[in-house]
PDB file of C-alpha atoms and ligand atoms in Angstrom:
ATOM      1  CA  UNK V   1    -143.935 -64.021-123.310  1.00  0.00           C
ATOM      2  CA  UNK V   2    -144.795 -61.725-120.089  1.00  0.00           C
ATOM      3  CA  UNK V   3    -142.582 -60.572-117.524  1.00  0.00           C
ATOM      4  CA  UNK V   4    -144.252 -60.196-114.144  1.00  0.00           C
ATOM      5  CA  UNK V   5    -142.818 -58.568-111.237  1.00  0.00           C
ATOM      6  CA  UNK V   6    -145.400 -57.932-108.598  1.00  0.00           C
ATOM      7  CA  UNK V   7    -147.203 -60.358-106.518  1.00  0.00           C
ATOM      8  CA  UNK V   8    -150.750 -58.472-107.318  1.00  0.00           C
ATOM      9  CA  UNK V   9    -150.346 -58.646-110.914  1.00  0.00           C
ATOM     10  CA  UNK V  10    -149.336 -62.463-110.918  1.00  0.00           C
ATOM     11  CA  UNK V  11    -152.257 -63.300-108.799  1.00  0.00           C
ATOM     12  CA  UNK V  12    -154.493 -61.389-110.986  1.00  0.00           C
ATOM     13  CA  UNK V  13    -153.190 -63.084-114.034  1.00  0.00           C
ATOM     14  CA  UNK V  14    -153.502 -66.582-112.187  1.00  0.00           C
ATOM     15  CA  UNK V  15    -157.038 -66.084-110.855  1.00  0.00           C
ATOM     16  CA  UNK V  16    -158.102 -65.014-114.359  1.00  0.00           C
ATOM     17  CA  UNK V  17    -156.681 -68.326-115.820  1.00  0.00           C
ATOM     18  CA  UNK V  18    -158.532 -70.097-112.877  1.00  0.00           C
ATOM     19  CA  UNK V  19    -161.866 -68.578-113.793  1.00  0.00           C
ATOM     20  CA  UNK V  20    -161.049 -69.215-117.751  1.00  0.00           C
ATOM     21  CA  UNK V  21    -160.351 -72.945-116.735  1.00  0.00           C
ATOM     22  CA  UNK V  22    -156.756 -72.474-118.156  1.00  0.00           C
ATOM     23  CA  UNK V  23    -154.345 -75.290-117.062  1.00  0.00           C
ATOM     24  CA  UNK V  24    -151.212 -73.830-115.317  1.00  0.00           C
ATOM     25  CA  UNK V  25    -147.783 -75.844-115.015  1.00  0.00           C
ATOM     26  CA  UNK V  26    -145.288 -74.082-112.804  1.00  0.00           C
ATOM     27  CA  UNK V  27    -141.417 -74.298-112.428  1.00  0.00           C
ATOM     28  CA  UNK V  28    -139.951 -72.562-109.561  1.00  0.00           C
ATOM     29  CA  UNK V  29    -136.067 -71.575-110.006  1.00  0.00           C
ATOM     30  CA  UNK V  30    -133.369 -69.510-108.860  1.00  0.00           C
ATOM     31  CA  UNK V  31    -132.725 -68.572-112.199  1.00  0.00           C
ATOM     32  CA  UNK V  32    -129.288 -68.876-114.083  1.00  0.00           C
ATOM     33  CA  UNK V  33    -131.154 -71.481-116.340  1.00  0.00           C
ATOM     34  CA  UNK V  34    -129.429 -74.470-117.834  1.00  0.00           C
ATOM     35  CA  UNK V  35    -130.832 -77.318-119.959  1.00  0.00           C
ATOM     36  CA  UNK V  36    -132.009 -79.184-116.769  1.00  0.00           C
ATOM     37  CA  UNK V  37    -134.218 -76.246-116.030  1.00  0.00           C
ATOM     38  CA  UNK V  38    -135.473 -76.266-119.517  1.00  0.00           C
ATOM     39  CA  UNK V  39    -136.421 -80.175-119.394  1.00  0.00           C
ATOM     40  CA  UNK V  40    -138.576 -79.092-116.344  1.00  0.00           C
ATOM     41  CA  UNK V  41    -140.326 -76.451-118.532  1.00  0.00           C
ATOM     42  CA  UNK V  42    -140.854 -78.757-121.238  1.00  0.00           C
ATOM     43  CA  UNK V  43    -142.374 -81.433-118.673  1.00  0.00           C
ATOM     44  CA  UNK V  44    -144.581 -78.804-117.571  1.00  0.00           C
ATOM     45  CA  UNK V  45    -145.647 -77.902-121.069  1.00  0.00           C
ATOM     46  CA  UNK V  46    -146.464 -81.592-121.951  1.00  0.00           C
ATOM     47  CA  UNK V  47    -148.680 -81.750-118.852  1.00  0.00           C
ATOM     48  CA  UNK V  48    -150.789 -78.604-119.327  1.00  0.00           C
ATOM     49  CA  UNK V  49    -150.747 -78.880-123.284  1.00  0.00           C
ATOM     50  CA  UNK V  50    -150.574 -76.225-125.728  1.00  0.00           C
ATOM     51  CA  UNK V  51    -153.638 -74.271-124.546  1.00  0.00           C
ATOM     52  CA  UNK V  52    -152.193 -74.205-120.924  1.00  0.00           C
ATOM     53  CA  UNK V  53    -149.934 -71.795-119.432  1.00  0.00           C
ATOM     54  CA  UNK V  54    -146.620 -72.292-118.347  1.00  0.00           C
ATOM     55  CA  UNK V  55    -144.971 -70.084-115.499  1.00  0.00           C
ATOM     56  CA  UNK V  56    -141.180 -69.995-114.637  1.00  0.00           C
ATOM     57  CA  UNK V  57    -140.455 -68.008-111.540  1.00  0.00           C
ATOM     58  CA  UNK V  58    -136.963 -66.592-111.329  1.00  0.00           C
ATOM     59  CA  UNK V  59    -136.137 -65.579-107.638  1.00  0.00           C
ATOM     60  CA  UNK V  60    -132.967 -65.819-105.687  1.00  0.00           C
ATOM     61  CA  UNK V  61    -134.668 -66.580-102.406  1.00  0.00           C
ATOM     62  CA  UNK V  62    -132.473 -65.140 -99.713  1.00  0.00           C
ATOM     63  CA  UNK V  63    -134.297 -67.129 -96.524  1.00  0.00           C
ATOM     64  CA  UNK V  64    -133.019 -70.604 -98.093  1.00  0.00           C
ATOM     65  CA  UNK V  65    -129.189 -69.341 -97.871  1.00  0.00           C
ATOM     66  CA  UNK V  66    -127.405 -69.484 -94.786  1.00  0.00           C
ATOM     67  CA  UNK V  67    -125.176 -66.532 -93.472  1.00  0.00           C
ATOM     68  CA  UNK V  68    -122.137 -67.819 -94.644  1.00  0.00           C
ATOM     69  CA  UNK V  69    -123.380 -69.233 -98.051  1.00  0.00           C
ATOM     70  CA  UNK V  70    -123.357 -67.845-101.580  1.00  0.00           C
ATOM     71  CA  UNK V  71    -126.337 -65.551-101.713  1.00  0.00           C
ATOM     72  CA  UNK V  72    -124.447 -62.519-103.044  1.00  0.00           C
ATOM     73  CA  UNK V  73    -122.540 -64.353-105.527  1.00  0.00           C
ATOM     74  CA  UNK V  74    -125.175 -66.747-106.675  1.00  0.00           C
ATOM     75  CA  UNK V  75    -125.053 -66.403-110.755  1.00  0.00           C
ATOM     76  CA  UNK V  76    -127.637 -64.248-112.100  1.00  0.00           C
ATOM     77  CA  UNK V  77    -128.288 -63.326-116.062  1.00  0.00           C
ATOM     78  CA  UNK V  78    -131.736 -62.329-116.453  1.00  0.00           C
ATOM     79  CA  UNK V  79    -131.191 -61.439-120.078  1.00  0.00           C
ATOM     80  CA  UNK V  80    -129.976 -64.920-120.879  1.00  0.00           C
ATOM     81  CA  UNK V  81    -132.830 -66.403-118.905  1.00  0.00           C
ATOM     82  CA  UNK V  82    -135.400 -64.471-120.746  1.00  0.00           C
ATOM     83  CA  UNK V  83    -134.030 -65.632-124.071  1.00  0.00           C
ATOM     84  CA  UNK V  84    -134.070 -69.318-122.857  1.00  0.00           C
ATOM     85  CA  UNK V  85    -137.709 -69.090-121.552  1.00  0.00           C
ATOM     86  CA  UNK V  86    -138.889 -67.522-124.766  1.00  0.00           C
ATOM     87  CA  UNK V  87    -137.365 -70.346-126.843  1.00  0.00           C
ATOM     88  CA  UNK V  88    -138.715 -72.862-124.804  1.00  0.00           C
ATOM     89  CA  UNK V  89    -142.332 -71.444-125.125  1.00  0.00           C
ATOM     90  CA  UNK V  90    -142.764 -70.269-121.515  1.00  0.00           C
ATOM     91  CA  UNK V  91    -145.911 -67.901-121.214  1.00  0.00           C
ATOM     92  CA  UNK V  92    -144.855 -65.916-118.172  1.00  0.00           C
ATOM     93  CA  UNK V  93    -141.743 -65.399-115.997  1.00  0.00           C
ATOM     94  CA  UNK V  94    -142.529 -64.345-112.660  1.00  0.00           C
ATOM     95  CA  UNK V  95    -139.441 -62.419-111.380  1.00  0.00           C
ATOM     96  CA  UNK V  96    -140.206 -60.447-108.069  1.00  0.00           C
ATOM     97  CA  UNK V  97    -137.852 -58.478-105.781  1.00  0.00           C
ATOM     98  CA  UNK V  98    -137.049 -59.166-102.305  1.00  0.00           C
ATOM     99  CA  UNK V  99    -139.605 -56.152-101.430  1.00  0.00           C
ATOM    100  CA  UNK V 100    -142.343 -58.199-103.166  1.00  0.00           C
ATOM    101  CA  UNK V 101    -141.605 -61.515-101.385  1.00  0.00           C
ATOM    102  CA  UNK V 102    -140.495 -60.305 -98.022  1.00  0.00           C
ATOM    103  CA  UNK V 103    -141.934 -56.831 -97.234  1.00  0.00           C
ATOM    104  CA  UNK V 104    -139.872 -55.072 -94.497  1.00  0.00           C
ATOM    105  CA  UNK V 105    -142.188 -52.165 -93.566  1.00  0.00           C
ATOM    106  CA  UNK V 106    -141.357 -51.314 -90.054  1.00  0.00           C
ATOM    107  CA  UNK V 107    -144.033 -53.006 -87.574  1.00  0.00           C
ATOM    108  CA  UNK V 108    -145.392 -54.872 -90.650  1.00  0.00           C
ATOM    109  CA  UNK V 109    -142.141 -56.724 -91.310  1.00  0.00           C
ATOM    110  CA  UNK V 110    -142.200 -60.039 -92.864  1.00  0.00           C
ATOM    111  CA  UNK V 111    -142.594 -62.740 -90.126  1.00  0.00           C
ATOM    112  CA  UNK V 112    -144.224 -65.897 -91.252  1.00  0.00           C
ATOM    113  CA  UNK V 113    -142.448 -69.039 -92.077  1.00  0.00           C
ATOM    114  CA  UNK V 114    -143.402 -72.718 -93.204  1.00  0.00           C
ATOM    115  CA  UNK V 115    -141.370 -75.400 -91.311  1.00  0.00           C
ATOM    116  CA  UNK V 116    -141.508 -79.178 -92.202  1.00  0.00           C
ATOM    117  CA  UNK V 117    -140.180 -80.960 -89.155  1.00  0.00           C
ATOM    118  CA  UNK V 118    -139.349 -84.578 -90.106  1.00  0.00           C
ATOM    119  CA  UNK V 119    -137.919 -85.155 -93.955  1.00  0.00           C
ATOM    120  CA  UNK V 120    -135.993 -81.712 -93.779  1.00  0.00           C
ATOM    121  CA  UNK V 121    -133.788 -82.984 -90.630  1.00  0.00           C
ATOM    122  CA  UNK V 122    -130.972 -84.884 -92.173  1.00  0.00           C
ATOM    123  CA  UNK V 123    -128.619 -84.321 -95.113  1.00  0.00           C
ATOM    124  CA  UNK V 124    -129.151 -80.846 -96.831  1.00  0.00           C
ATOM    125  CA  UNK V 125    -131.152 -79.928 -93.377  1.00  0.00           C
ATOM    126  CA  UNK V 126    -128.347 -80.971 -91.177  1.00  0.00           C
ATOM    127  CA  UNK V 127    -125.772 -79.356 -93.268  1.00  0.00           C
ATOM    128  CA  UNK V 128    -127.619 -76.196 -93.796  1.00  0.00           C
ATOM    129  CA  UNK V 129    -129.931 -75.603 -90.866  1.00  0.00           C
ATOM    130  CA  UNK V 130    -132.175 -72.960 -92.119  1.00  0.00           C
ATOM    131  CA  UNK V 131    -132.194 -74.051 -95.728  1.00  0.00           C
ATOM    132  CA  UNK V 132    -135.706 -75.984 -96.000  1.00  0.00           C
ATOM    133  CA  UNK V 133    -137.428 -73.337 -93.857  1.00  0.00           C
ATOM    134  CA  UNK V 134    -136.643 -70.983 -96.525  1.00  0.00           C
ATOM    135  CA  UNK V 135    -137.382 -73.358 -99.288  1.00  0.00           C
ATOM    136  CA  UNK V 136    -140.856 -74.412 -97.914  1.00  0.00           C
ATOM    137  CA  UNK V 137    -141.526 -70.789 -96.992  1.00  0.00           C
ATOM    138  CA  UNK V 138    -141.038 -69.633-100.697  1.00  0.00           C
ATOM    139  CA  UNK V 139    -142.607 -72.431-102.392  1.00  0.00           C
ATOM    140  CA  UNK V 140    -145.689 -72.086-100.333  1.00  0.00           C
ATOM    141  CA  UNK V 141    -145.945 -68.390-101.287  1.00  0.00           C
ATOM    142  CA  UNK V 142    -145.197 -69.127-104.853  1.00  0.00           C
ATOM    143  CA  UNK V 143    -147.768 -71.658-104.999  1.00  0.00           C
ATOM    144  CA  UNK V 144    -150.166 -68.938-103.453  1.00  0.00           C
ATOM    145  CA  UNK V 145    -149.270 -66.518-106.077  1.00  0.00           C
ATOM    146  CA  UNK V 146    -149.227 -68.311-109.090  1.00  0.00           C
ATOM    147  CA  UNK V 147    -152.001 -70.835-108.412  1.00  0.00           C
ATOM    148  CA  UNK V 148    -150.671 -73.889-110.481  1.00  0.00           C
ATOM    149  CA  UNK V 149    -152.445 -77.014-110.995  1.00  0.00           C
ATOM    150  CA  UNK V 150    -149.004 -78.937-111.166  1.00  0.00           C
ATOM    151  CA  UNK V 151    -145.429 -77.824-109.913  1.00  0.00           C
ATOM    152  CA  UNK V 152    -142.360 -79.317-111.398  1.00  0.00           C
ATOM    153  CA  UNK V 153    -139.108 -79.876-109.454  1.00  0.00           C
ATOM    154  CA  UNK V 154    -135.861 -81.723-110.277  1.00  0.00           C
ATOM    155  CA  UNK V 155    -134.823 -84.894-108.933  1.00  0.00           C
ATOM    156  CA  UNK V 156    -131.189 -83.716-108.332  1.00  0.00           C
ATOM    157  CA  UNK V 157    -132.792 -82.076-105.149  1.00  0.00           C
ATOM    158  CA  UNK V 158    -134.146 -85.288-103.921  1.00  0.00           C
ATOM    159  CA  UNK V 159    -134.835 -84.194-100.231  1.00  0.00           C
ATOM    160  CA  UNK V 160    -136.213 -80.724-101.588  1.00  0.00           C
ATOM    161  CA  UNK V 161    -138.720 -82.661-103.608  1.00  0.00           C
ATOM    162  CA  UNK V 162    -139.648 -84.943-100.794  1.00  0.00           C
ATOM    163  CA  UNK V 163    -139.856 -81.951 -98.384  1.00  0.00           C
ATOM    164  CA  UNK V 164    -142.092 -79.963-100.950  1.00  0.00           C
ATOM    165  CA  UNK V 165    -144.321 -82.998-101.418  1.00  0.00           C
ATOM    166  CA  UNK V 166    -144.621 -83.531 -97.645  1.00  0.00           C
ATOM    167  CA  UNK V 167    -146.024 -79.914 -97.381  1.00  0.00           C
ATOM    168  CA  UNK V 168    -148.218 -79.970-100.483  1.00  0.00           C
ATOM    169  CA  UNK V 169    -149.805 -83.215 -98.584  1.00  0.00           C
ATOM    170  CA  UNK V 170    -149.950 -81.701 -95.034  1.00  0.00           C
ATOM    171  CA  UNK V 171    -151.218 -78.109 -95.876  1.00  0.00           C
ATOM    172  CA  UNK V 172    -153.626 -79.726 -98.648  1.00  0.00           C
ATOM    173  CA  UNK V 173    -152.144 -77.358-101.364  1.00  0.00           C
ATOM    174  CA  UNK V 174    -154.533 -78.154-104.381  1.00  0.00           C
ATOM    175  CA  UNK V 175    -151.915 -79.144-106.834  1.00  0.00           C
ATOM    176  CA  UNK V 176    -149.716 -81.863-108.005  1.00  0.00           C
ATOM    177  CA  UNK V 177    -145.844 -82.230-107.598  1.00  0.00           C
ATOM    178  CA  UNK V 178    -143.942 -83.842-110.451  1.00  0.00           C
ATOM    179  CA  UNK V 179    -140.256 -84.755-109.871  1.00  0.00           C
ATOM    180  CA  UNK V 180    -138.402 -84.887-113.114  1.00  0.00           C
ATOM    181  CA  UNK V 181    -135.067 -86.865-113.847  1.00  0.00           C
ATOM    182  CA  UNK V 182    -131.784 -85.060-113.293  1.00  0.00           C
ATOM    183  CA  UNK V 183    -129.923 -83.870-116.268  1.00  0.00           C
ATOM    184  CA  UNK V 184    -126.500 -84.705-116.532  1.00  0.00           C
ATOM    185  CA  UNK V 185    -123.378 -83.362-118.796  1.00  0.00           C
ATOM    186  CA  UNK V 186    -122.092 -86.039-121.032  1.00  0.00           C
ATOM    187  CA  UNK V 187    -119.386 -87.041-118.355  1.00  0.00           C
ATOM    188  CA  UNK V 188    -122.365 -87.534-115.862  1.00  0.00           C
ATOM    189  CA  UNK V 189    -121.884 -84.422-113.647  1.00  0.00           C
ATOM    190  CA  UNK V 190    -125.574 -83.201-112.759  1.00  0.00           C
ATOM    191  CA  UNK V 191    -126.191 -79.951-114.272  1.00  0.00           C
ATOM    192  CA  UNK V 192    -126.232 -77.200-111.525  1.00  0.00           C
ATOM    193  CA  UNK V 193    -126.255 -73.353-111.819  1.00  0.00           C
ATOM    194  CA  UNK V 194    -123.407 -73.814-109.242  1.00  0.00           C
ATOM    195  CA  UNK V 195    -121.064 -75.651-111.751  1.00  0.00           C
ATOM    196  CA  UNK V 196    -120.295 -72.227-112.999  1.00  0.00           C
ATOM    197  CA  UNK V 197    -118.090 -71.742-109.586  1.00  0.00           C
ATOM    198  CA  UNK V 198    -115.809 -74.616-110.620  1.00  0.00           C
ATOM    199  CA  UNK V 199    -112.232 -74.116-111.645  1.00  0.00           C
ATOM    200  CA  UNK V 200    -111.110 -76.261-114.774  1.00  0.00           C
ATOM    201  CA  UNK V 201    -109.435 -78.911-112.170  1.00  0.00           C
ATOM    202  CA  UNK V 202    -112.565 -78.874-109.928  1.00  0.00           C
ATOM    203  CA  UNK V 203    -114.735 -79.409-112.959  1.00  0.00           C
ATOM    204  CA  UNK V 204    -112.712 -82.433-114.189  1.00  0.00           C
ATOM    205  CA  UNK V 205    -112.865 -83.857-110.524  1.00  0.00           C
ATOM    206  CA  UNK V 206    -116.593 -83.142-110.089  1.00  0.00           C
ATOM    207  CA  UNK V 207    -117.441 -86.160-111.971  1.00  0.00           C
ATOM    208  CA  UNK V 208    -116.450 -88.045-108.954  1.00  0.00           C
ATOM    209  CA  UNK V 209    -119.968 -87.531-107.406  1.00  0.00           C
ATOM    210  CA  UNK V 210    -121.890 -89.313-110.308  1.00  0.00           C
ATOM    211  CA  UNK V 211    -118.900 -91.830-110.522  1.00  0.00           C
ATOM    212  CA  UNK V 212    -119.548 -92.601-106.549  1.00  0.00           C
ATOM    213  CA  UNK V 213    -123.443 -93.168-107.360  1.00  0.00           C
ATOM    214  CA  UNK V 214    -122.451 -95.674-110.312  1.00  0.00           C
ATOM    215  CA  UNK V 215    -119.857 -97.629-108.115  1.00  0.00           C
ATOM    216  CA  UNK V 216    -122.606 -97.930-105.095  1.00  0.00           C
ATOM    217  CA  UNK V 217    -125.176 -99.133-108.021  1.00  0.00           C
ATOM    218  CA  UNK V 218    -122.672-101.673-109.167  1.00  0.00           C
ATOM    219  CA  UNK V 219    -121.640-102.937-105.944  1.00  0.00           C
ATOM    220  CA  UNK V 220    -125.153-103.584-104.771  1.00  0.00           C
ATOM    221  CA  UNK V 221    -126.547-105.042-107.713  1.00  0.00           C
ATOM    222  CA  UNK V 222    -125.683-108.615-106.827  1.00  0.00           C
ATOM    223  CA  UNK V 223    -126.208-108.681-103.150  1.00  0.00           C
ATOM    224  CA  UNK V 224    -126.871-105.908-100.203  1.00  0.00           C
ATOM    225  CA  UNK V 225    -123.956-104.857 -98.294  1.00  0.00           C
ATOM    226  CA  UNK V 226    -123.182-103.172 -95.198  1.00  0.00           C
ATOM    227  CA  UNK V 227    -123.735 -98.991 -95.294  1.00  0.00           C
ATOM    228  CA  UNK V 228    -120.630 -98.420 -93.278  1.00  0.00           C
ATOM    229  CA  UNK V 229    -118.335-100.577 -95.727  1.00  0.00           C
ATOM    230  CA  UNK V 230    -119.797 -99.157 -98.572  1.00  0.00           C
ATOM    231  CA  UNK V 231    -119.520 -95.700 -97.122  1.00  0.00           C
ATOM    232  CA  UNK V 232    -115.832 -96.008 -96.482  1.00  0.00           C
ATOM    233  CA  UNK V 233    -115.048 -97.520-100.102  1.00  0.00           C
ATOM    234  CA  UNK V 234    -116.815 -94.593-101.494  1.00  0.00           C
ATOM    235  CA  UNK V 235    -115.194 -92.001 -99.204  1.00  0.00           C
ATOM    236  CA  UNK V 236    -111.810 -93.332-100.613  1.00  0.00           C
ATOM    237  CA  UNK V 237    -112.977 -92.647-104.131  1.00  0.00           C
ATOM    238  CA  UNK V 238    -113.800 -89.164-103.299  1.00  0.00           C
ATOM    239  CA  UNK V 239    -110.592 -88.442-101.250  1.00  0.00           C
ATOM    240  CA  UNK V 240    -108.639 -89.568-104.108  1.00  0.00           C
ATOM    241  CA  UNK V 241    -109.726 -86.151-105.809  1.00  0.00           C
ATOM    242  CA  UNK V 242    -107.229 -83.551-104.583  1.00  0.00           C
ATOM    243  CA  UNK V 243    -109.932 -80.747-104.358  1.00  0.00           C
ATOM    244  CA  UNK V 244    -112.889 -82.711-103.057  1.00  0.00           C
ATOM    245  CA  UNK V 245    -114.205 -82.495 -99.504  1.00  0.00           C
ATOM    246  CA  UNK V 246    -116.990 -84.890 -98.619  1.00  0.00           C
ATOM    247  CA  UNK V 247    -119.785 -83.133 -96.661  1.00  0.00           C
ATOM    248  CA  UNK V 248    -122.196 -86.142 -96.441  1.00  0.00           C
ATOM    249  CA  UNK V 249    -122.701 -89.335 -98.175  1.00  0.00           C
ATOM    250  CA  UNK V 250    -125.973 -91.294 -96.740  1.00  0.00           C
ATOM    251  CA  UNK V 251    -127.927 -94.123 -97.690  1.00  0.00           C
ATOM    252  CA  UNK V 252    -131.708 -94.137 -96.841  1.00  0.00           C
ATOM    253  CA  UNK V 253    -135.342 -95.160 -97.705  1.00  0.00           C
ATOM    254  CA  UNK V 254    -136.648 -93.021-100.274  1.00  0.00           C
ATOM    255  CA  UNK V 255    -140.025 -92.629 -98.885  1.00  0.00           C
ATOM    256  CA  UNK V 256    -139.242 -92.057 -95.194  1.00  0.00           C
ATOM    257  CA  UNK V 257    -135.502 -90.472 -95.746  1.00  0.00           C
ATOM    258  CA  UNK V 258    -134.401 -92.596 -92.856  1.00  0.00           C
ATOM    259  CA  UNK V 259    -130.566 -93.855 -92.953  1.00  0.00           C
ATOM    260  CA  UNK V 260    -130.369 -97.730 -93.625  1.00  0.00           C
ATOM    261  CA  UNK V 261    -127.894 -99.989 -92.195  1.00  0.00           C
ATOM    262  CA  UNK V 262    -127.855-102.390 -95.368  1.00  0.00           C
ATOM    263  CA  UNK V 263    -127.919-101.167 -98.641  1.00  0.00           C
ATOM    264  CA  UNK V 264    -129.387-102.871-101.817  1.00  0.00           C
ATOM    265  CA  UNK V 265    -131.246-102.340-104.907  1.00  0.00           C
ATOM    266  CA  UNK V 266    -133.641 -99.858-104.367  1.00  0.00           C
ATOM    267  CA  UNK V 267    -131.972 -97.910-101.497  1.00  0.00           C
ATOM    268  CA  UNK V 268    -131.540 -94.091-102.169  1.00  0.00           C
ATOM    269  CA  UNK V 269    -127.923 -92.638-102.148  1.00  0.00           C
ATOM    270  CA  UNK V 270    -127.179 -88.890-101.854  1.00  0.00           C
ATOM    271  CA  UNK V 271    -123.836 -87.078-101.218  1.00  0.00           C
ATOM    272  CA  UNK V 272    -122.860 -83.459-100.897  1.00  0.00           C
ATOM    273  CA  UNK V 273    -119.125 -82.746-101.796  1.00  0.00           C
ATOM    274  CA  UNK V 274    -117.318 -79.292-101.592  1.00  0.00           C
ATOM    275  CA  UNK V 275    -114.772 -78.257-104.261  1.00  0.00           C
ATOM    276  CA  UNK V 276    -113.175 -75.216-102.644  1.00  0.00           C
ATOM    277  CA  UNK V 277    -116.316 -73.148-101.405  1.00  0.00           C
ATOM    278  CA  UNK V 278    -118.633 -74.607-104.241  1.00  0.00           C
ATOM    279  CA  UNK V 279    -121.036 -77.431-102.703  1.00  0.00           C
ATOM    280  CA  UNK V 280    -122.457 -79.749-105.325  1.00  0.00           C
ATOM    281  CA  UNK V 281    -125.173 -82.491-104.650  1.00  0.00           C
ATOM    282  CA  UNK V 282    -126.142 -85.600-106.488  1.00  0.00           C
ATOM    283  CA  UNK V 283    -128.247 -88.859-105.627  1.00  0.00           C
ATOM    284  CA  UNK V 284    -129.878 -91.669-107.196  1.00  0.00           C
ATOM    285  CA  UNK V 285    -131.842 -94.754-106.628  1.00  0.00           C
ATOM    286  CA  UNK V 286    -129.278 -97.695-106.266  1.00  0.00           C
TER     287      UNK V 286
HETATM  288  O1  LIG F   1    -134.425 -75.702-106.285  1.00  0.00           O
HETATM  289  C1  LIG F   1    -134.457 -74.390-106.275  1.00  0.00           C
HETATM  290  O2  LIG F   1    -134.132 -73.692-107.220  1.00  0.00           O
HETATM  291  C2  LIG F   1    -134.866 -73.684-105.399  1.00  0.00           C
HETATM  292  O3  LIG F   1    -134.859 -74.123-104.128  1.00  0.00           O
HETATM  293  C3  LIG F   1    -136.426 -73.401-105.570  1.00  0.00           C
HETATM  294  C4  LIG F   1    -137.472 -74.471-105.224  1.00  0.00           C
HETATM  295  C5  LIG F   1    -136.786 -72.384-106.691  1.00  0.00           C
HETATM  296  C6  LIG F   1    -137.054 -72.482-104.225  1.00  0.00           C
HETATM  297  O4  LIG F   1    -136.368 -71.296-104.117  1.00  0.00           O
END
């Protein structure tokens, strides 16, 4: 397994693979890898096969964090990430520094961003106004550096996957986006690097996100219901957890991401809940 730290070296390698006809699967991450990430790696490997190359990027991208968010305390453990990647058969870790991705050389300081203007507005985009601009910018840059044939994203970040898919379509990136299922802890909590922040009580209560999704699925199974009524019912479930503070809970069309008034089978539900300073998200098709 190779560790590549510069854009120039990664692009050289990627171009060589291209001329050799080697298939490249890519899993972009913020690091602090868990079993959910490794399932994305396994998916990339299945797609490109044993002769292909799987690249994982590990980069805590500052432009997708708001000024009062957890950039400086975001968990990092490169030694552990390396071990996990090696064990999973990753070929290359691309781990650039900020100077590589956002050069700040006086007059030549970094000044170009990619913005998706529709799907990124609600939910995460409303709660974290500069978040998706940072995500689309770094993902576009990583695609231009790694030159993958396929990139695998997790379904836990449903809106992110939709925004990236739209960007790929609109800007004609020559690659395919795969969205792989959310990996869950045995009690149903979606795996996330941010779960590490939770106190034991918060960790216990955090299962309420997946419980809310399950309850909603159960309620709409036999007949559609009003979004407002269902939302109130789920708000009560979440409010019963002393440490939980709901950020948003939305029912929407999975294609357009537009909110719906009536919730039935096939409606997408997403929610974000704070536990102290830690903000967790989850979603599912009902
Ligand atoms: O989902 C993530 O881990 C990040 O948003 C991504 C896609 C790696 C971009 O920094």
